[in-house]
PDB file of C-alpha atoms in Angstrom:
ATOM      1  CA  MET A   1     -56.889 133.820 -89.774  1.00 56.00           C
ATOM      2  CA  ALA A   2     -53.674 134.616 -87.885  1.00 65.00           C
ATOM      3  CA  MET A   3     -52.134 131.639 -86.133  1.00 68.00           C
ATOM      4  CA  VAL A   4     -50.484 131.637 -82.713  1.00 66.00           C
ATOM      5  CA  PRO A   5     -46.766 132.470 -83.250  1.00 69.00           C
ATOM      6  CA  MET A   6     -44.425 129.558 -82.557  1.00 83.00           C
ATOM      7  CA  SER A   7     -40.931 130.201 -81.147  1.00 89.00           C
ATOM      8  CA  ASP A   8     -38.034 127.829 -80.575  1.00 94.00           C
ATOM      9  CA  TRP A   9     -37.261 126.905 -76.958  1.00 96.00           C
ATOM     10  CA  VAL A  10     -34.638 124.818 -75.169  1.00 96.00           C
ATOM     11  CA  ARG A  11     -34.628 123.192 -71.751  1.00 96.00           C
ATOM     12  CA  SER A  12     -33.413 125.577 -69.053  1.00 93.00           C
ATOM     13  CA  THR A  13     -31.736 125.477 -65.648  1.00 92.00           C
ATOM     14  CA  ARG A  14     -32.176 129.224 -65.103  1.00 90.00           C
ATOM     15  CA  TRP A  15     -35.332 128.821 -63.035  1.00 87.00           C
ATOM     16  CA  ALA A  16     -37.423 126.191 -61.258  1.00 84.00           C
ATOM     17  CA  PRO A  17     -41.137 126.121 -60.410  1.00 81.00           C
ATOM     18  CA  ALA A  18     -42.075 127.166 -56.868  1.00 75.00           C
ATOM     19  CA  THR A  19     -43.664 123.765 -56.270  1.00 71.00           C
ATOM     20  CA  ALA A  20     -41.986 120.680 -57.666  1.00 63.00           C
ATOM     21  CA  GLY A  21     -43.920 118.383 -59.964  1.00 55.00           C
ATOM     22  CA  GLY A  22     -46.801 119.598 -62.091  1.00 53.00           C
ATOM     23  CA  GLY A  23     -48.958 118.025 -64.747  1.00 55.00           C
ATOM     24  CA  SER A  24     -48.630 117.658 -68.497  1.00 58.00           C
ATOM     25  CA  GLN A  25     -45.021 116.446 -68.021  1.00 76.00           C
ATOM     26  CA  GLY A  26     -43.850 120.057 -68.038  1.00 88.00           C
ATOM     27  CA  PHE A  27     -40.293 121.349 -67.654  1.00 93.00           C
ATOM     28  CA  PRO A  28     -38.485 124.729 -67.502  1.00 94.00           C
ATOM     29  CA  VAL A  29     -37.534 126.221 -70.875  1.00 96.00           C
ATOM     30  CA  GLU A  30     -35.946 129.368 -72.268  1.00 95.00           C
ATOM     31  CA  CYS A  31     -36.083 131.044 -75.651  1.00 95.00           C
ATOM     32  CA  PRO A  32     -32.561 131.709 -77.006  1.00 95.00           C
ATOM     33  CA  ALA A  33     -33.854 134.426 -79.343  1.00 93.00           C
ATOM     34  CA  THR A  34     -35.536 136.513 -76.629  1.00 92.00           C
ATOM     35  CA  GLY A  35     -34.174 135.275 -73.304  1.00 93.00           C
ATOM     36  CA  ASP A  36     -37.720 134.603 -72.099  1.00 93.00           C
ATOM     37  CA  LEU A  37     -38.205 131.901 -69.489  1.00 95.00           C
ATOM     38  CA  GLY A  38     -41.213 129.632 -69.287  1.00 94.00           C
ATOM     39  CA  HIS A  39     -42.744 126.284 -68.440  1.00 94.00           C
ATOM     40  CA  GLY A  40     -43.089 123.990 -71.437  1.00 95.00           C
ATOM     41  CA  LYS A  41     -45.940 121.488 -71.515  1.00 94.00           C
ATOM     42  CA  PRO A  42     -45.907 118.799 -74.221  1.00 94.00           C
ATOM     43  CA  LEU A  43     -49.330 117.440 -73.226  1.00 93.00           C
ATOM     44  CA  CYS A  44     -52.780 119.125 -73.300  1.00 94.00           C
ATOM     45  CA  VAL A  45     -51.286 121.816 -75.515  1.00 96.00           C
ATOM     46  CA  PRO A  46     -54.469 123.337 -77.037  1.00 97.00           C
ATOM     47  CA  GLN A  47     -56.235 123.628 -73.674  1.00 97.00           C
ATOM     48  CA  GLU A  48     -53.401 125.699 -72.238  1.00 96.00           C
ATOM     49  CA  VAL A  49     -53.102 127.986 -75.261  1.00 97.00           C
ATOM     50  CA  VAL A  50     -56.828 128.612 -75.763  1.00 98.00           C
ATOM     51  CA  ALA A  51     -57.314 129.282 -72.035  1.00 98.00           C
ATOM     52  CA  SER A  52     -54.583 131.939 -72.146  1.00 97.00           C
ATOM     53  CA  LEU A  53     -56.064 133.590 -75.247  1.00 97.00           C
ATOM     54  CA  LEU A  54     -59.524 133.682 -73.640  1.00 98.00           C
ATOM     55  CA  ALA A  55     -58.116 135.055 -70.371  1.00 98.00           C
ATOM     56  CA  ASP A  56     -56.504 137.951 -72.240  1.00 97.00           C
ATOM     57  CA  GLU A  57     -59.853 138.685 -73.896  1.00 98.00           C
ATOM     58  CA  ILE A  58     -61.957 138.431 -70.717  1.00 98.00           C
ATOM     59  CA  GLY A  59     -59.573 140.393 -68.489  1.00 98.00           C
ATOM     60  CA  VAL A  60     -58.215 137.898 -65.953  1.00 98.00           C
ATOM     61  CA  PHE A  61     -54.601 137.033 -65.173  1.00 97.00           C
ATOM     62  CA  VAL A  62     -53.279 133.857 -66.785  1.00 97.00           C
ATOM     63  CA  PRO A  63     -49.583 133.793 -67.765  1.00 96.00           C
ATOM     64  CA  GLU A  64     -49.117 134.261 -71.509  1.00 95.00           C
ATOM     65  CA  THR A  65     -49.126 130.767 -72.988  1.00 95.00           C
ATOM     66  CA  ARG A  66     -48.307 130.222 -76.626  1.00 95.00           C
ATOM     67  CA  LEU A  67     -47.156 127.448 -78.920  1.00 96.00           C
ATOM     68  CA  GLY A  68     -43.472 126.618 -79.056  1.00 96.00           C
ATOM     69  CA  LYS A  69     -41.033 124.054 -80.419  1.00 96.00           C
ATOM     70  CA  CYS A  70     -38.596 122.177 -78.195  1.00 95.00           C
ATOM     71  CA  GLU A  71     -36.583 119.110 -79.143  1.00 94.00           C
ATOM     72  CA  GLY A  72     -38.650 118.736 -82.288  1.00 93.00           C
ATOM     73  CA  LYS A  73     -41.994 118.680 -80.476  1.00 94.00           C
ATOM     74  CA  THR A  74     -44.797 121.227 -80.272  1.00 95.00           C
ATOM     75  CA  LEU A  75     -45.622 122.310 -76.751  1.00 95.00           C
ATOM     76  CA  ALA A  76     -47.496 125.003 -74.851  1.00 96.00           C
ATOM     77  CA  VAL A  77     -45.099 127.448 -73.210  1.00 96.00           C
ATOM     78  CA  SER A  78     -46.378 129.380 -70.208  1.00 94.00           C
ATOM     79  CA  LYS A  79     -44.096 132.389 -69.736  1.00 94.00           C
ATOM     80  CA  LEU A  80     -42.665 132.979 -66.288  1.00 92.00           C
ATOM     81  CA  TRP A  81     -45.022 135.026 -64.083  1.00 90.00           C
ATOM     82  CA  GLY A  82     -42.609 137.548 -62.523  1.00 87.00           C
ATOM     83  CA  ALA A  83     -38.856 137.336 -62.059  1.00 84.00           C
ATOM     84  CA  HIS A  84     -39.176 134.140 -60.024  1.00 83.00           C
ATOM     85  CA  SER A  85     -41.783 131.404 -59.697  1.00 84.00           C
ATOM     86  CA  LEU A  86     -43.902 132.083 -56.622  1.00 88.00           C
ATOM     87  CA  ASP A  87     -47.145 130.298 -55.841  1.00 88.00           C
ATOM     88  CA  ILE A  88     -49.636 130.859 -53.035  1.00 89.00           C
ATOM     89  CA  GLN A  89     -48.287 127.955 -50.998  1.00 86.00           C
ATOM     90  CA  LYS A  90     -44.795 129.461 -50.964  1.00 87.00           C
ATOM     91  CA  PHE A  91     -46.112 133.006 -50.512  1.00 87.00           C
ATOM     92  CA  LYS A  92     -47.924 131.925 -47.329  1.00 85.00           C
ATOM     93  CA  SER A  93     -44.550 131.207 -45.716  1.00 84.00           C
ATOM     94  CA  ASP A  94     -44.359 134.941 -44.968  1.00 83.00           C
ATOM     95  CA  PRO A  95     -47.533 135.511 -42.921  1.00 82.00           C
ATOM     96  CA  ASN A  96     -47.033 139.283 -42.824  1.00 85.00           C
ATOM     97  CA  ASP A  97     -47.001 139.604 -46.601  1.00 85.00           C
ATOM     98  CA  TYR A  98     -49.932 137.222 -46.933  1.00 86.00           C
ATOM     99  CA  ALA A  99     -52.021 139.173 -44.402  1.00 89.00           C
ATOM    100  CA  SER A 100     -51.108 142.574 -45.824  1.00 91.00           C
ATOM    101  CA  GLU A 101     -53.903 144.744 -47.164  1.00 92.00           C
ATOM    102  CA  SER A 102     -52.168 145.019 -50.538  1.00 93.00           C
ATOM    103  CA  PHE A 103     -52.096 141.247 -50.997  1.00 92.00           C
ATOM    104  CA  GLN A 104     -55.630 140.747 -49.712  1.00 94.00           C
ATOM    105  CA  SER A 105     -56.782 143.343 -52.233  1.00 95.00           C
ATOM    106  CA  ALA A 106     -54.936 141.482 -55.002  1.00 95.00           C
ATOM    107  CA  ILE A 107     -56.426 138.123 -54.161  1.00 95.00           C
ATOM    108  CA  ARG A 108     -59.940 139.564 -53.988  1.00 96.00           C
ATOM    109  CA  HIS A 109     -59.338 141.028 -57.433  1.00 97.00           C
ATOM    110  CA  ALA A 110     -58.206 137.571 -58.545  1.00 97.00           C
ATOM    111  CA  SER A 111     -61.584 136.107 -57.561  1.00 97.00           C
ATOM    112  CA  GLY A 112     -62.581 137.172 -61.066  1.00 98.00           C
ATOM    113  CA  LEU A 113     -60.832 133.974 -62.090  1.00 98.00           C
ATOM    114  CA  LEU A 114     -63.594 131.940 -60.432  1.00 98.00           C
ATOM    115  CA  PRO A 115     -66.228 132.564 -63.137  1.00 98.00           C
ATOM    116  CA  PHE A 116     -63.522 132.133 -65.761  1.00 98.00           C
ATOM    117  CA  HIS A 117     -62.712 128.672 -64.373  1.00 98.00           C
ATOM    118  CA  ALA A 118     -66.411 127.828 -64.245  1.00 98.00           C
ATOM    119  CA  TRP A 119     -66.851 128.875 -67.875  1.00 98.00           C
ATOM    120  CA  LEU A 120     -63.892 126.750 -69.035  1.00 98.00           C
ATOM    121  CA  LYS A 121     -64.757 123.873 -66.658  1.00 97.00           C
ATOM    122  CA  THR A 122     -61.293 123.858 -65.118  1.00 95.00           C
ATOM    123  CA  GLY A 123     -61.265 120.920 -62.722  1.00 88.00           C
ATOM    124  CA  ASP A 124     -57.803 120.821 -61.120  1.00 87.00           C
ATOM    125  CA  LEU A 125     -58.081 123.902 -58.908  1.00 92.00           C
ATOM    126  CA  LYS A 126     -55.553 124.028 -56.082  1.00 89.00           C
ATOM    127  CA  ASP A 127     -53.316 126.542 -54.332  1.00 88.00           C
ATOM    128  CA  ALA A 128     -50.183 125.365 -56.176  1.00 87.00           C
ATOM    129  CA  HIS A 129     -51.864 126.545 -59.397  1.00 91.00           C
ATOM    130  CA  VAL A 130     -52.203 130.141 -58.156  1.00 94.00           C
ATOM    131  CA  LEU A 131     -49.176 132.378 -58.823  1.00 94.00           C
ATOM    132  CA  VAL A 132     -48.135 135.696 -57.305  1.00 94.00           C
ATOM    133  CA  ARG A 133     -45.872 138.442 -58.641  1.00 93.00           C
ATOM    134  CA  PRO A 134     -45.193 142.105 -57.766  1.00 89.00           C
ATOM    135  CA  GLY A 135     -47.615 144.525 -59.385  1.00 87.00           C
ATOM    136  CA  THR A 136     -46.765 147.410 -61.673  1.00 86.00           C
ATOM    137  CA  GLN A 137     -46.844 149.819 -58.719  1.00 86.00           C
ATOM    138  CA  ALA A 138     -44.864 149.545 -55.483  1.00 83.00           C
ATOM    139  CA  PHE A 139     -46.364 147.407 -52.696  1.00 83.00           C
ATOM    140  CA  THR A 140     -48.928 145.789 -54.987  1.00 89.00           C
ATOM    141  CA  TYR A 141     -49.385 142.237 -56.240  1.00 93.00           C
ATOM    142  CA  GLU A 142     -50.918 140.413 -59.185  1.00 95.00           C
ATOM    143  CA  VAL A 143     -52.395 136.930 -58.814  1.00 96.00           C
ATOM    144  CA  ALA A 144     -52.802 134.502 -61.712  1.00 96.00           C
ATOM    145  CA  SER A 145     -54.026 130.956 -62.407  1.00 95.00           C
ATOM    146  CA  ILE A 146     -52.186 128.225 -64.279  1.00 93.00           C
ATOM    147  CA  ASP A 147     -52.927 124.675 -65.453  1.00 93.00           C
ATOM    148  CA  PHE A 148     -55.928 124.240 -67.735  1.00 95.00           C
ATOM    149  CA  ALA A 149     -55.049 120.702 -68.822  1.00 94.00           C
ATOM    150  CA  ASP A 150     -58.500 119.330 -67.993  1.00 93.00           C
ATOM    151  CA  ALA A 151     -60.541 122.308 -69.219  1.00 97.00           C
ATOM    152  CA  PHE A 152     -62.985 122.203 -72.170  1.00 98.00           C
ATOM    153  CA  SER A 153     -64.083 118.656 -71.280  1.00 96.00           C
ATOM    154  CA  TRP A 154     -67.629 118.815 -72.649  1.00 96.00           C
ATOM    155  CA  ASP A 155     -69.642 117.722 -75.637  1.00 93.00           C
ATOM    156  CA  ASN A 156     -71.214 120.174 -78.094  1.00 88.00           C
ATOM    157  CA  SER A 157     -73.976 120.981 -75.587  1.00 92.00           C
ATOM    158  CA  GLY A 158     -71.428 122.480 -73.201  1.00 95.00           C
ATOM    159  CA  GLY A 159     -72.873 120.601 -70.241  1.00 96.00           C
ATOM    160  CA  ASP A 160     -73.726 122.098 -66.866  1.00 96.00           C
ATOM    161  CA  VAL A 161     -71.850 124.954 -65.175  1.00 97.00           C
ATOM    162  CA  ALA A 162     -70.964 124.899 -61.490  1.00 96.00           C
ATOM    163  CA  ALA A 163     -69.166 127.345 -59.210  1.00 95.00           C
ATOM    164  CA  PRO A 164     -65.701 126.138 -58.083  1.00 92.00           C
ATOM    165  CA  SER A 165     -65.284 124.382 -54.756  1.00 85.00           C
ATOM    166  CA  ALA A 166     -65.156 126.766 -51.794  1.00 74.00           C
ATOM    167  CA  ASN A 167     -61.979 125.130 -50.441  1.00 80.00           C
ATOM    168  CA  PHE A 168     -59.942 126.648 -53.318  1.00 87.00           C
ATOM    169  CA  VAL A 169     -57.920 129.637 -52.066  1.00 91.00           C
ATOM    170  CA  LEU A 170     -59.632 132.111 -54.419  1.00 94.00           C
ATOM    171  CA  ALA A 171     -63.084 130.859 -53.422  1.00 94.00           C
ATOM    172  CA  VAL A 172     -62.961 131.162 -49.625  1.00 93.00           C
ATOM    173  CA  ASP A 173     -65.393 133.689 -48.194  1.00 93.00           C
ATOM    174  CA  GLN A 174     -62.948 136.506 -47.434  1.00 93.00           C
ATOM    175  CA  HIS A 175     -61.341 136.307 -50.876  1.00 94.00           C
ATOM    176  CA  ARG A 176     -64.476 136.533 -53.024  1.00 96.00           C
ATOM    177  CA  ASP A 177     -65.400 139.944 -54.399  1.00 97.00           C
ATOM    178  CA  PRO A 178     -68.953 139.875 -55.808  1.00 98.00           C
ATOM    179  CA  GLN A 179     -68.423 143.033 -57.858  1.00 98.00           C
ATOM    180  CA  ARG A 180     -65.264 141.711 -59.461  1.00 98.00           C
ATOM    181  CA  MET A 181     -66.846 138.335 -60.202  1.00 98.00           C
ATOM    182  CA  SER A 182     -69.926 139.998 -61.656  1.00 98.00           C
ATOM    183  CA  ALA A 183     -67.773 142.215 -63.888  1.00 98.00           C
ATOM    184  CA  ILE A 184     -65.907 139.216 -65.294  1.00 98.00           C
ATOM    185  CA  ILE A 185     -69.181 137.353 -65.813  1.00 98.00           C
ATOM    186  CA  ALA A 186     -70.413 140.335 -67.820  1.00 98.00           C
ATOM    187  CA  ASN A 187     -67.265 140.107 -69.968  1.00 98.00           C
ATOM    188  CA  ILE A 188     -67.929 136.411 -70.521  1.00 98.00           C
ATOM    189  CA  GLU A 189     -71.570 137.067 -71.389  1.00 98.00           C
ATOM    190  CA  GLY A 190     -70.548 139.796 -73.809  1.00 98.00           C
ATOM    191  CA  ILE A 191     -68.004 137.922 -75.895  1.00 98.00           C
ATOM    192  CA  THR A 192     -69.492 136.996 -79.249  1.00 98.00           C
ATOM    193  CA  GLU A 193     -69.458 133.606 -80.904  1.00 98.00           C
ATOM    194  CA  GLN A 194     -67.466 135.117 -83.748  1.00 98.00           C
ATOM    195  CA  ARG A 195     -64.761 136.367 -81.380  1.00 98.00           C
ATOM    196  CA  ILE A 196     -64.603 133.018 -79.565  1.00 98.00           C
ATOM    197  CA  ARG A 197     -64.189 131.265 -82.895  1.00 97.00           C
ATOM    198  CA  GLU A 198     -61.464 133.703 -83.967  1.00 97.00           C
ATOM    199  CA  LEU A 199     -59.475 132.947 -80.823  1.00 97.00           C
ATOM    200  CA  VAL A 200     -59.899 129.191 -81.043  1.00 97.00           C
ATOM    201  CA  GLN A 201     -58.994 129.242 -84.747  1.00 96.00           C
ATOM    202  CA  GLN A 202     -55.602 130.749 -83.882  1.00 95.00           C
ATOM    203  CA  VAL A 203     -54.499 127.240 -82.905  1.00 96.00           C
ATOM    204  CA  PRO A 204     -53.405 125.256 -86.001  1.00 95.00           C
ATOM    205  CA  ASP A 205     -55.513 122.290 -87.070  1.00 96.00           C
ATOM    206  CA  ASP A 206     -52.626 119.891 -86.418  1.00 94.00           C
ATOM    207  CA  VAL A 207     -52.656 120.956 -82.761  1.00 96.00           C
ATOM    208  CA  LEU A 208     -56.449 121.170 -82.311  1.00 97.00           C
ATOM    209  CA  ALA A 209     -58.550 119.285 -84.837  1.00 97.00           C
ATOM    210  CA  PRO A 210     -61.399 121.190 -86.541  1.00 97.00           C
ATOM    211  CA  THR A 211     -64.017 118.961 -84.895  1.00 97.00           C
ATOM    212  CA  ASP A 212     -62.573 119.801 -81.472  1.00 97.00           C
ATOM    213  CA  LYS A 213     -62.466 123.474 -82.382  1.00 98.00           C
ATOM    214  CA  ASP A 214     -66.172 123.313 -83.152  1.00 97.00           C
ATOM    215  CA  ARG A 215     -66.772 121.541 -79.831  1.00 98.00           C
ATOM    216  CA  TYR A 216     -64.801 124.186 -77.920  1.00 98.00           C
ATOM    217  CA  VAL A 217     -66.720 127.014 -79.581  1.00 98.00           C
ATOM    218  CA  ALA A 218     -70.150 125.418 -79.181  1.00 97.00           C
ATOM    219  CA  GLY A 219     -69.498 124.675 -75.521  1.00 98.00           C
ATOM    220  CA  LEU A 220     -68.127 128.125 -74.705  1.00 98.00           C
ATOM    221  CA  VAL A 221     -71.129 129.771 -76.368  1.00 98.00           C
ATOM    222  CA  ALA A 222     -73.600 127.496 -74.584  1.00 97.00           C
ATOM    223  CA  ARG A 223     -71.903 127.922 -71.194  1.00 98.00           C
ATOM    224  CA  LYS A 224     -71.404 131.690 -71.144  1.00 97.00           C
ATOM    225  CA  GLY A 225     -75.014 132.357 -70.184  1.00 97.00           C
ATOM    226  CA  LYS A 226     -74.971 129.728 -67.430  1.00 98.00           C
ATOM    227  CA  VAL A 227     -72.172 131.164 -65.289  1.00 98.00           C
ATOM    228  CA  ARG A 228     -74.161 133.929 -63.585  1.00 98.00           C
ATOM    229  CA  PRO A 229     -77.052 131.640 -62.554  1.00 98.00           C
ATOM    230  CA  ALA A 230     -74.551 129.132 -61.157  1.00 97.00           C
ATOM    231  CA  PHE A 231     -72.897 131.811 -59.006  1.00 97.00           C
ATOM    232  CA  GLN A 232     -76.240 133.223 -57.909  1.00 98.00           C
ATOM    233  CA  ALA A 233     -77.342 129.725 -56.871  1.00 97.00           C
ATOM    234  CA  VAL A 234     -74.494 129.476 -54.336  1.00 96.00           C
ATOM    235  CA  GLY A 235     -74.947 133.056 -53.100  1.00 96.00           C
ATOM    236  CA  TRP A 236     -71.681 134.447 -54.465  1.00 97.00           C
ATOM    237  CA  LEU A 237     -73.148 137.468 -56.255  1.00 96.00           C
TER     238      LEU A 237
END
């Protein structure tokens, strides 16, 4: 089974997060070999990496987060989302851009992250954890989520699934797109146990113990069929 590649990183002064602070005792880093910039998190490492791998598989925007080494420690490195760090809170400072049709379209597309968060049981959902960058075409945007430090907090049963709180920026009425959410739920429902296990197994055992890997997999499998009913129960689909 292929493991997540691990690069060497050093602390950086070439960028700063849009909002000061942040969990997991993170700090800006750069990779001397590639010039990549990122946010290094020495705590809750497996949660961040597995969430990024699952996001790539399901089709939602989460900055690429992989294992790295910095100052002799293993950490999760979330690569910079765009040329500069820009979160929703900072983006709102330009009301014209925020109200533009192109941005409103992007944030409705990003509502696909809501079922993803429900599936992973991400608890710390707030506007500072929603990032914005220019899209691949002119006058477009892409919106991503960060910070999965408290995700995967279940036993082997997977526990109950609930829709995120409606006071989260992606969950307010005008930002929810039922078709987009339903499409992402279908992707979640369609991922096989084997594929989930393959992704989780990419994290080395010394970063995520085999018993926790089994717990992650069992919970993700048990929860994937509960997301749609949870969203139907609150009238979001």
